[in-house]
PDB file of C-alpha atoms and ligand atoms in Angstrom:
ATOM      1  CA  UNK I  29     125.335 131.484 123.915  1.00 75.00           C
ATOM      2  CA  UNK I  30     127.961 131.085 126.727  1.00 88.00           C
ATOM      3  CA  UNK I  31     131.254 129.210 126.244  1.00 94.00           C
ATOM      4  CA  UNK I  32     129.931 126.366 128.823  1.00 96.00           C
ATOM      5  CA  UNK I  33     126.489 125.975 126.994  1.00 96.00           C
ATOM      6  CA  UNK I  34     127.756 125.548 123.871  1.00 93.00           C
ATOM      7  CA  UNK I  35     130.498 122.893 124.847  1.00 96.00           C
ATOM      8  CA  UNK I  36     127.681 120.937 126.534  1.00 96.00           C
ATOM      9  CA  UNK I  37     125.485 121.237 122.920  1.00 95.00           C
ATOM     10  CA  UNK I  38     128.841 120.135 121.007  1.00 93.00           C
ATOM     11  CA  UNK I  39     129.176 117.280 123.825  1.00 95.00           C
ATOM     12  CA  UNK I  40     125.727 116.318 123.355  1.00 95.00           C
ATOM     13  CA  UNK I  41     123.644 116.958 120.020  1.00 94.00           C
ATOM     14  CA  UNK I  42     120.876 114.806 120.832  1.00 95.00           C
ATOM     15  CA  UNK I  43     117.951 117.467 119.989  1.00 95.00           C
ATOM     16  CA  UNK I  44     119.391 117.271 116.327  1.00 95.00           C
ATOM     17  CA  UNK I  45     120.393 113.589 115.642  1.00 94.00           C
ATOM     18  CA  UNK I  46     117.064 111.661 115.994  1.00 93.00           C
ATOM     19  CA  UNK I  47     117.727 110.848 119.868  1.00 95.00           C
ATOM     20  CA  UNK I  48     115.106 112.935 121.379  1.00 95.00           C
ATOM     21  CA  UNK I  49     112.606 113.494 118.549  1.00 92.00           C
ATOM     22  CA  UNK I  50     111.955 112.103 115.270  1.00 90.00           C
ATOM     23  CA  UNK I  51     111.430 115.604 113.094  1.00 92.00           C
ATOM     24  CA  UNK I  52     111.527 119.843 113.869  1.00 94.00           C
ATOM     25  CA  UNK I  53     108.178 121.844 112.612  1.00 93.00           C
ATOM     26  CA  UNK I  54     108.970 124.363 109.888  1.00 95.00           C
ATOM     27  CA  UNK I  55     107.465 127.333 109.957  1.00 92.00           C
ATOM     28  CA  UNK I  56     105.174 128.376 106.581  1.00 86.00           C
ATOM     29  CA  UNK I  57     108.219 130.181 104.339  1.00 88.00           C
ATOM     30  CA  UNK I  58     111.031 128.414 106.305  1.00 92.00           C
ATOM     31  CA  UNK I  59     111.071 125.524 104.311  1.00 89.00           C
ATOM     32  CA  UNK I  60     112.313 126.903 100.633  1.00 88.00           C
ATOM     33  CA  UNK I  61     115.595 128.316 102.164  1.00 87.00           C
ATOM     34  CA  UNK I  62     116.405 124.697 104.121  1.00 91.00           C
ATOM     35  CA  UNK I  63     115.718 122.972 100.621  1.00 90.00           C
ATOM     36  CA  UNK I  64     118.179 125.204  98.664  1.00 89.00           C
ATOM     37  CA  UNK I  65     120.591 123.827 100.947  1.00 89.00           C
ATOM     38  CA  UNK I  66     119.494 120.244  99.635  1.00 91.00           C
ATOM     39  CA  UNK I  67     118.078 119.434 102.978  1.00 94.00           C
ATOM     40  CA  UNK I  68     115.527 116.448 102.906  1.00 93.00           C
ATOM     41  CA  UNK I  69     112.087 117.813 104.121  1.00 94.00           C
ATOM     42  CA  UNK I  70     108.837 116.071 105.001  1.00 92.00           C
ATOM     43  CA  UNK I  71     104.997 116.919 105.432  1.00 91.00           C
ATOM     44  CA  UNK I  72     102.686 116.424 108.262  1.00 87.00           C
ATOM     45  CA  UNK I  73      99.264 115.378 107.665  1.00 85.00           C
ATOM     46  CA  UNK I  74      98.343 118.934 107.891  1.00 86.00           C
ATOM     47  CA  UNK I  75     100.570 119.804 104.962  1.00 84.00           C
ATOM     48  CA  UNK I  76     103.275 121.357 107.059  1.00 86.00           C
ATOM     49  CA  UNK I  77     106.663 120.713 106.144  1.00 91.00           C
ATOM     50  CA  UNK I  78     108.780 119.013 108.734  1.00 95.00           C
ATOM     51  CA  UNK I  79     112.636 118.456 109.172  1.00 95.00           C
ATOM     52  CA  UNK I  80     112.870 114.580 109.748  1.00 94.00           C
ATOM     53  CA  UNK I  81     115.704 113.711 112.438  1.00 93.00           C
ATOM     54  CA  UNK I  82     118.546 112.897 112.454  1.00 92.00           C
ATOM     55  CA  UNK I  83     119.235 116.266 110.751  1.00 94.00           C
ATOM     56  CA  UNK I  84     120.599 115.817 107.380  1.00 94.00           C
ATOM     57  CA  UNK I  85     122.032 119.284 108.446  1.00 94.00           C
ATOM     58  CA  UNK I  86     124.193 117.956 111.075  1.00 93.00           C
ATOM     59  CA  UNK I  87     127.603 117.518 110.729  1.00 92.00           C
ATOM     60  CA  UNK I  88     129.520 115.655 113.194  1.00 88.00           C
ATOM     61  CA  UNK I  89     127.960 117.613 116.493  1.00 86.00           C
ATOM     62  CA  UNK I  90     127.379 121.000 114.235  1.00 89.00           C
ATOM     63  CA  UNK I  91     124.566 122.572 112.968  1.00 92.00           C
ATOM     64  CA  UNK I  92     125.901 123.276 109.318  1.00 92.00           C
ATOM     65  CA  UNK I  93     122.619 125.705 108.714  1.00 91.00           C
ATOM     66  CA  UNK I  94     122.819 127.597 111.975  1.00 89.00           C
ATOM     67  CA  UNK I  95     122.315 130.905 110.060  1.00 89.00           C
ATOM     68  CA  UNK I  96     119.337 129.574 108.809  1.00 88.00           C
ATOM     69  CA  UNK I  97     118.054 127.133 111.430  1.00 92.00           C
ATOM     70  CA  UNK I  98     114.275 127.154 111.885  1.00 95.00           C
ATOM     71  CA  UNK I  99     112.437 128.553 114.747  1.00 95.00           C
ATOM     72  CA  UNK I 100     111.131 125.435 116.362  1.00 95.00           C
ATOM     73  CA  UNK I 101     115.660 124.782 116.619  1.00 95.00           C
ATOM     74  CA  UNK I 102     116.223 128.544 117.722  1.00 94.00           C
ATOM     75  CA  UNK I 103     113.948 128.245 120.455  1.00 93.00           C
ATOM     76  CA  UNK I 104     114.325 125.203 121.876  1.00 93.00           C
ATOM     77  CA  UNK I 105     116.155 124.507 125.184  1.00 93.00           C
ATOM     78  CA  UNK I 106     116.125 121.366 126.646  1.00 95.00           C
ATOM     79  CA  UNK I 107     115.736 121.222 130.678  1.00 96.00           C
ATOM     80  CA  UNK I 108     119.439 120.050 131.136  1.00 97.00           C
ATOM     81  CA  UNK I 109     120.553 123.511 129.102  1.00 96.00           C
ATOM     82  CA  UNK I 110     118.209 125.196 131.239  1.00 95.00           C
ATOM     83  CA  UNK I 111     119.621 123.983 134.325  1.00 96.00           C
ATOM     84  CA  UNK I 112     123.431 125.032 133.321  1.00 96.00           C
ATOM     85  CA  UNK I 113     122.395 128.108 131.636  1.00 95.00           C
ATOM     86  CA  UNK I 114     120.559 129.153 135.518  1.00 95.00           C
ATOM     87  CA  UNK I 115     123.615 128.006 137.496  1.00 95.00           C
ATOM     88  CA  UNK I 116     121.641 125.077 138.622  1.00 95.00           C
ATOM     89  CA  UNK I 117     124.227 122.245 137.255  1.00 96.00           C
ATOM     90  CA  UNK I 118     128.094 122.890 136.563  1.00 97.00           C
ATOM     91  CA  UNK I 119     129.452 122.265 133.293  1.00 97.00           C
ATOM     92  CA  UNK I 120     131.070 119.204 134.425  1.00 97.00           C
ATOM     93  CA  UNK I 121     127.906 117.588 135.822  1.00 97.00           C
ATOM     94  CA  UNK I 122     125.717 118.456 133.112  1.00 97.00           C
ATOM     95  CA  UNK I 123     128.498 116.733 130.683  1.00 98.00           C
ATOM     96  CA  UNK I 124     128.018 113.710 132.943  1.00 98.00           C
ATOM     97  CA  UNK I 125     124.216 114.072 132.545  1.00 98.00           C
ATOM     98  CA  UNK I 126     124.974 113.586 128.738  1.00 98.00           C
ATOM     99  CA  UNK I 127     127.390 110.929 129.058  1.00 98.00           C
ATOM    100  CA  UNK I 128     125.049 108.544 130.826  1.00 98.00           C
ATOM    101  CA  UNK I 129     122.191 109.389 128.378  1.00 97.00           C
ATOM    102  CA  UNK I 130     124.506 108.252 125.711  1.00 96.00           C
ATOM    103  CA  UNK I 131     125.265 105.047 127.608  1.00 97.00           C
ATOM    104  CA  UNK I 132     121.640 104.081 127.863  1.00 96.00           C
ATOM    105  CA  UNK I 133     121.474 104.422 123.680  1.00 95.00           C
ATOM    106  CA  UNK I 134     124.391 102.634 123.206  1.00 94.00           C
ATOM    107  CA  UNK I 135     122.715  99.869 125.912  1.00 94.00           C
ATOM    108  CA  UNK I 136     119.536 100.113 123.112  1.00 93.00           C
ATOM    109  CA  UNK I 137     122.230 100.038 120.439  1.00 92.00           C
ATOM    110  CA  UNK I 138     123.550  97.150 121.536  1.00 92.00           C
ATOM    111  CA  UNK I 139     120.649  94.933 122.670  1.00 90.00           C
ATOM    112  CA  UNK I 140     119.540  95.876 119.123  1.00 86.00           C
ATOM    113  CA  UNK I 141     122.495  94.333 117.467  1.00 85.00           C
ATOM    114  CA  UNK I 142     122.335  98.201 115.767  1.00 73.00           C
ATOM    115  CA  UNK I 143     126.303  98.865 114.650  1.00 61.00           C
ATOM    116  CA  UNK I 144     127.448 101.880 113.605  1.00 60.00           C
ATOM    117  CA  UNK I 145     124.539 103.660 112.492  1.00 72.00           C
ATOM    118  CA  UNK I 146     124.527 106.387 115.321  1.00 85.00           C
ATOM    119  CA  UNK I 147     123.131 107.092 118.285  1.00 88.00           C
ATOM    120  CA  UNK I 148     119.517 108.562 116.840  1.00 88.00           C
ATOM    121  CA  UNK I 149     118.977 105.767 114.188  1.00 89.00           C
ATOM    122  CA  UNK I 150     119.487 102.760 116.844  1.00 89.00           C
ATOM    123  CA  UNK I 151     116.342 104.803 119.008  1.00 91.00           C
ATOM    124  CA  UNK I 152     114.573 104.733 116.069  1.00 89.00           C
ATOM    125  CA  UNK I 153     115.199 101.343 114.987  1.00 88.00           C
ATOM    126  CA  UNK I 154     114.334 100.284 118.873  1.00 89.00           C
ATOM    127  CA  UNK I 155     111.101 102.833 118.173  1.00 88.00           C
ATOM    128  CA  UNK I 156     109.352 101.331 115.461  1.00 85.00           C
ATOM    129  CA  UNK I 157     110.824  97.713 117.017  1.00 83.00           C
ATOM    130  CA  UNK I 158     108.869  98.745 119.759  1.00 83.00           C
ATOM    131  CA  UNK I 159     105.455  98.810 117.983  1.00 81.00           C
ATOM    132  CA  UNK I 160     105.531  95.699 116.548  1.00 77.00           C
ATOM    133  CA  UNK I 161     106.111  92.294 118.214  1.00 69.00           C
ATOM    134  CA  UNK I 162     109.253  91.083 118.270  1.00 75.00           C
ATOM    135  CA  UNK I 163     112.420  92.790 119.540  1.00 77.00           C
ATOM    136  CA  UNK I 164     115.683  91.090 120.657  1.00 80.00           C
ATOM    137  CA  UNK I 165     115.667  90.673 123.799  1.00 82.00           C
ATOM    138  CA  UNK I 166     116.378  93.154 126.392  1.00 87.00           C
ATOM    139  CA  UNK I 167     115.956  95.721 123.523  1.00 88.00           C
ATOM    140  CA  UNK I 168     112.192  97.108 125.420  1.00 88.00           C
ATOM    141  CA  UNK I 169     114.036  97.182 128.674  1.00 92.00           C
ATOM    142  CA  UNK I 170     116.659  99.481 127.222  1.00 93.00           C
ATOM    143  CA  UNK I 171     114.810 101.572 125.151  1.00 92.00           C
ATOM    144  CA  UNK I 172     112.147 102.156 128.099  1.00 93.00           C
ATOM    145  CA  UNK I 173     115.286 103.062 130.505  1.00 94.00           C
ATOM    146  CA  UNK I 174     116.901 105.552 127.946  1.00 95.00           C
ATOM    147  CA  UNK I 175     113.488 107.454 127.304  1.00 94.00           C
ATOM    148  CA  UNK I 176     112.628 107.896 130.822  1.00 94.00           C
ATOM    149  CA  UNK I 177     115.930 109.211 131.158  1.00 95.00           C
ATOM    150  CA  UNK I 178     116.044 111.209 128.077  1.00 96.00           C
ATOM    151  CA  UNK I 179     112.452 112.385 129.689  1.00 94.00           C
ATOM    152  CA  UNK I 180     113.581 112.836 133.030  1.00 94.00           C
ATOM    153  CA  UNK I 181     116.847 115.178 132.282  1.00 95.00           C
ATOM    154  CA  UNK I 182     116.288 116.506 128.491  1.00 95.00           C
ATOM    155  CA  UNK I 183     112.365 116.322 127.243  1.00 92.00           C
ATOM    156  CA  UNK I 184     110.640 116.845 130.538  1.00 77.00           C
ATOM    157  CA  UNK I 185     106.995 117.493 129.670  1.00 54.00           C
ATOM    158  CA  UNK I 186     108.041 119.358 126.237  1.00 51.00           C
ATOM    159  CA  UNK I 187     108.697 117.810 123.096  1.00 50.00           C
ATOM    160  CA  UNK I 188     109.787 120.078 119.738  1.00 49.00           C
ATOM    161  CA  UNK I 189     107.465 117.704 117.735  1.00 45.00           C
ATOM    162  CA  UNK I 190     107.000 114.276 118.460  1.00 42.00           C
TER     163      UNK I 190
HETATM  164  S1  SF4 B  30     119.688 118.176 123.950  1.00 74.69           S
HETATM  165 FE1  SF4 B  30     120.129 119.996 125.213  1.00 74.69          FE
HETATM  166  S2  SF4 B  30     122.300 119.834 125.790  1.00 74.69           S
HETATM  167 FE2  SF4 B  30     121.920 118.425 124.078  1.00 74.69          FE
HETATM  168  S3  SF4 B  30     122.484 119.614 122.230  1.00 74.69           S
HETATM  169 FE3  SF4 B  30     120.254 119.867 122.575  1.00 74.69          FE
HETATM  170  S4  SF4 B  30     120.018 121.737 123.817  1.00 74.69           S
HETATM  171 FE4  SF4 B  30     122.188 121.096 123.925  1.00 74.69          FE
HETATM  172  S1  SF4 B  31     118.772 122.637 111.524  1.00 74.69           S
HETATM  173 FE1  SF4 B  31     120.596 122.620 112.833  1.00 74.69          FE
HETATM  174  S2  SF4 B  31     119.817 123.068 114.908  1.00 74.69           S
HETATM  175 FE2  SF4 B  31     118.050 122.388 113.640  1.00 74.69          FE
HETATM  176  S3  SF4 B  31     117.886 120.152 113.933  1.00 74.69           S
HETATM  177 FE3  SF4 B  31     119.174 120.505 112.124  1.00 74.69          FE
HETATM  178  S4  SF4 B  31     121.305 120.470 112.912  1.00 74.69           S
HETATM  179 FE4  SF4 B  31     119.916 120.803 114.662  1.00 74.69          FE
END
Protein backbone atom coordinates (compact mmCIF):
# COMPACT_ATOMS: atom_id res chain seq x y z
CA UNK A 1 0.00 0.00 0.00
CA UNK A 2 1.27 3.56 -0.85
CA UNK A 3 2.45 6.03 1.81
CA UNK A 4 -0.77 8.36 0.98
CA UNK A 5 -3.29 5.37 1.22
CA UNK A 6 -2.26 4.23 4.25
CA UNK A 7 -2.19 7.74 6.06
CA UNK A 8 -5.78 8.19 4.81
CA UNK A 9 -6.69 4.40 6.47
CA UNK A 10 -4.76 5.58 9.78
CA UNK A 11 -6.81 9.03 9.41
CA UNK A 12 -9.90 7.21 8.97
CA UNK A 13 -10.54 3.50 10.28
CA UNK A 14 -14.11 3.50 9.81
CA UNK A 15 -14.32 -0.02 7.83
CA UNK A 16 -12.93 -1.53 11.20
CA UNK A 17 -14.61 0.38 14.13
CA UNK A 18 -18.37 -0.36 13.66
CA UNK A 19 -18.95 2.98 11.50
CA UNK A 20 -19.63 1.47 8.22
CA UNK A 21 -20.69 -2.11 9.04
CA UNK A 22 -21.68 -3.97 11.98
CA UNK A 23 -19.41 -7.41 11.45
CA UNK A 24 -16.57 -8.90 8.57
CA UNK A 25 -17.48 -12.62 7.10
CA UNK A 26 -14.85 -15.19 8.02
CA UNK A 27 -13.94 -17.44 5.74
CA UNK A 28 -14.45 -21.49 6.78
CA UNK A 29 -10.73 -22.11 8.60
CA UNK A 30 -10.14 -18.34 9.21
CA UNK A 31 -11.81 -18.24 12.30
CA UNK A 32 -9.49 -20.63 14.73
CA UNK A 33 -6.36 -18.43 14.08
CA UNK A 34 -8.48 -14.91 14.95
CA UNK A 35 -9.68 -16.78 18.22
CA UNK A 36 -6.13 -17.75 19.38
CA UNK A 37 -5.62 -14.20 19.38
CA UNK A 38 -8.66 -13.95 21.91
CA UNK A 39 -10.68 -12.16 19.35
CA UNK A 40 -14.53 -12.22 20.08
CA UNK A 41 -16.26 -14.04 17.10
CA UNK A 42 -19.91 -14.48 16.17
CA UNK A 43 -22.18 -16.80 13.91
CA UNK A 44 -24.56 -16.01 11.20
CA UNK A 45 -27.67 -17.85 10.91
CA UNK A 46 -25.96 -19.95 8.42
CA UNK A 47 -23.37 -21.04 10.95
CA UNK A 48 -20.64 -18.86 9.58
CA UNK A 49 -18.50 -17.21 11.92
CA UNK A 50 -18.45 -13.47 11.76
CA UNK A 51 -16.09 -10.70 13.23
CA UNK A 52 -18.62 -8.31 15.04
CA UNK A 53 -17.50 -4.48 14.62
CA UNK A 54 -16.00 -2.45 16.16
CA UNK A 55 -13.00 -4.82 15.81
CA UNK A 56 -11.87 -6.05 19.07
CA UNK A 57 -8.63 -6.21 16.92
CA UNK A 58 -8.30 -2.59 16.54
CA UNK A 59 -6.08 -0.65 18.35
CA UNK A 60 -6.28 2.98 18.30
CA UNK A 61 -6.51 3.32 14.18
CA UNK A 62 -4.35 -0.15 13.74
CA UNK A 63 -5.16 -3.36 12.73
CA UNK A 64 -3.24 -5.35 15.55
CA UNK A 65 -3.89 -8.81 13.38
CA UNK A 66 -2.89 -7.45 10.00
CA UNK A 67 -0.77 -10.61 9.39
CA UNK A 68 -3.67 -12.50 9.91
CA UNK A 69 -6.59 -10.31 8.83
CA UNK A 70 -9.37 -12.19 7.03
CA UNK A 71 -10.13 -12.02 3.44
CA UNK A 72 -13.40 -10.19 3.47
CA UNK A 73 -10.59 -7.11 5.39
CA UNK A 74 -7.78 -7.88 2.70
CA UNK A 75 -9.99 -7.23 -0.03
CA UNK A 76 -11.96 -4.60 0.76
CA UNK A 77 -11.54 -1.03 -0.60
CA UNK A 78 -13.88 1.44 0.05
CA UNK A 79 -14.78 3.96 -2.99
CA UNK A 80 -12.95 6.95 -1.26
CA UNK A 81 -9.54 4.56 -1.25
CA UNK A 82 -10.38 3.82 -4.66
CA UNK A 83 -10.58 7.26 -5.73
CA UNK A 84 -6.97 8.26 -4.10
CA UNK A 85 -5.42 5.06 -4.96
CA UNK A 86 -6.56 6.07 -9.11
CA UNK A 87 -5.37 9.69 -8.76
CA UNK A 88 -8.93 10.72 -8.73
CA UNK A 89 -8.80 12.67 -5.16
CA UNK A 90 -5.47 14.11 -3.52
CA UNK A 91 -4.48 13.03 -0.23
CA UNK A 92 -5.52 16.19 1.25
CA UNK A 93 -9.09 16.09 -0.10
CA UNK A 94 -9.74 12.62 0.58
CA UNK A 95 -8.57 13.44 4.39
CA UNK A 96 -11.26 16.13 4.21
CA UNK A 97 -13.72 13.51 2.85
CA UNK A 98 -13.00 11.66 6.22
CA UNK A 99 -13.09 14.54 8.38
CA UNK A 100 -16.63 15.53 7.50
CA UNK A 101 -17.81 11.87 7.74
CA UNK A 102 -16.55 11.98 11.23
CA UNK A 103 -18.42 15.22 11.90
CA UNK A 104 -21.73 13.79 10.85
CA UNK A 105 -21.08 10.76 13.69
CA UNK A 106 -20.11 12.98 16.15
CA UNK A 107 -23.55 15.15 15.04
CA UNK A 108 -25.32 11.36 15.75
CA UNK A 109 -23.07 11.17 18.80
CA UNK A 110 -24.21 14.06 20.10
CA UNK A 111 -27.96 14.22 19.38
CA UNK A 112 -27.66 10.78 21.05
CA UNK A 113 -26.35 12.13 24.26
CA UNK A 114 -23.63 9.03 23.31
CA UNK A 115 -20.16 10.24 25.29
CA UNK A 116 -17.15 8.74 24.83
CA UNK A 117 -17.91 5.48 23.55
CA UNK A 118 -16.44 6.02 19.95
CA UNK A 119 -17.36 6.84 16.83
CA UNK A 120 -18.80 3.11 15.69
CA UNK A 121 -20.73 2.40 18.99
CA UNK A 122 -22.75 5.91 18.89
CA UNK A 123 -23.93 4.55 14.96
CA UNK A 124 -24.87 1.63 16.48
CA UNK A 125 -26.57 2.91 19.40
CA UNK A 126 -28.42 5.50 16.79
CA UNK A 127 -28.95 1.95 14.65
CA UNK A 128 -30.88 -0.11 16.81
CA UNK A 129 -32.46 3.51 18.24
CA UNK A 130 -33.54 3.71 14.89
CA UNK A 131 -35.74 0.55 14.85
CA UNK A 132 -37.60 1.15 17.66
CA UNK A 133 -39.70 4.24 18.54
CA UNK A 134 -38.25 6.66 20.38
CA UNK A 135 -34.97 8.48 19.71
CA UNK A 136 -33.90 11.91 21.08
CA UNK A 137 -34.60 14.18 18.99
CA UNK A 138 -32.75 15.10 15.97
CA UNK A 139 -30.94 11.72 16.51
CA UNK A 140 -32.98 10.15 12.89
CA UNK A 141 -32.02 13.32 11.16
CA UNK A 142 -28.37 12.74 11.96
CA UNK A 143 -28.03 9.30 11.62
CA UNK A 144 -29.95 9.45 8.10
CA UNK A 145 -27.37 12.39 7.02
CA UNK A 146 -24.18 10.42 8.15
CA UNK A 147 -25.29 7.12 6.26
CA UNK A 148 -26.07 8.74 3.09
CA UNK A 149 -22.83 10.21 3.38
CA UNK A 150 -20.99 7.27 4.59
CA UNK A 151 -23.01 5.71 1.37
CA UNK A 152 -22.33 8.35 -0.91
CA UNK A 153 -18.28 8.59 -0.40
CA UNK A 154 -17.29 5.12 1.45
CA UNK A 155 -20.09 2.14 0.96
CA UNK A 156 -21.42 3.07 -2.42
CA UNK A 157 -23.51 0.10 -3.54
CA UNK A 158 -21.04 -2.48 -1.64
CA UNK A 159 -21.20 -3.43 1.79
CA UNK A 160 -18.44 -6.13 3.43
CA UNK A 161 -21.47 -7.63 5.34
CA UNK A 162 -24.22 -5.75 6.52
S1 LIG B 1 -13.10 3.25 5.18
FE1 LIG B 1 -11.71 3.45 3.41
S2 LIG B 1 -10.33 5.15 3.91
FE2 LIG B 1 -11.33 4.49 5.80
S3 LIG B 1 -9.88 3.01 6.73
FE3 LIG B 1 -11.37 1.84 5.48
S4 LIG B 1 -10.43 1.62 3.43
FE4 LIG B 1 -9.31 3.24 4.54
S1 LIG C 1 -9.12 -7.66 11.53
FE1 LIG C 1 -7.98 -5.74 11.28
S2 LIG C 1 -8.52 -5.03 9.19
FE2 LIG C 1 -10.09 -6.55 9.83
S3 LIG C 1 -11.76 -5.37 10.79
FE3 LIG C 1 -10.35 -6.00 12.42
S4 LIG C 1 -8.93 -4.24 12.68
FE4 LIG C 1 -9.94 -4.04 10.67
Amino acid sequence: MSSALSTLCLHCGMCCDGTLFTQVPLKPGEAEALRRRGLPLGTREDGAGVLPQRCAALEGLCCTVYEERPEACRRYRCQLFTALAEGEVSLEEAKGVVDAAHARVDAVAAALGSAGDGRGSAMRQARVAAAGLELPSGTREALAHAEVYLDRHFRGRFRRSG
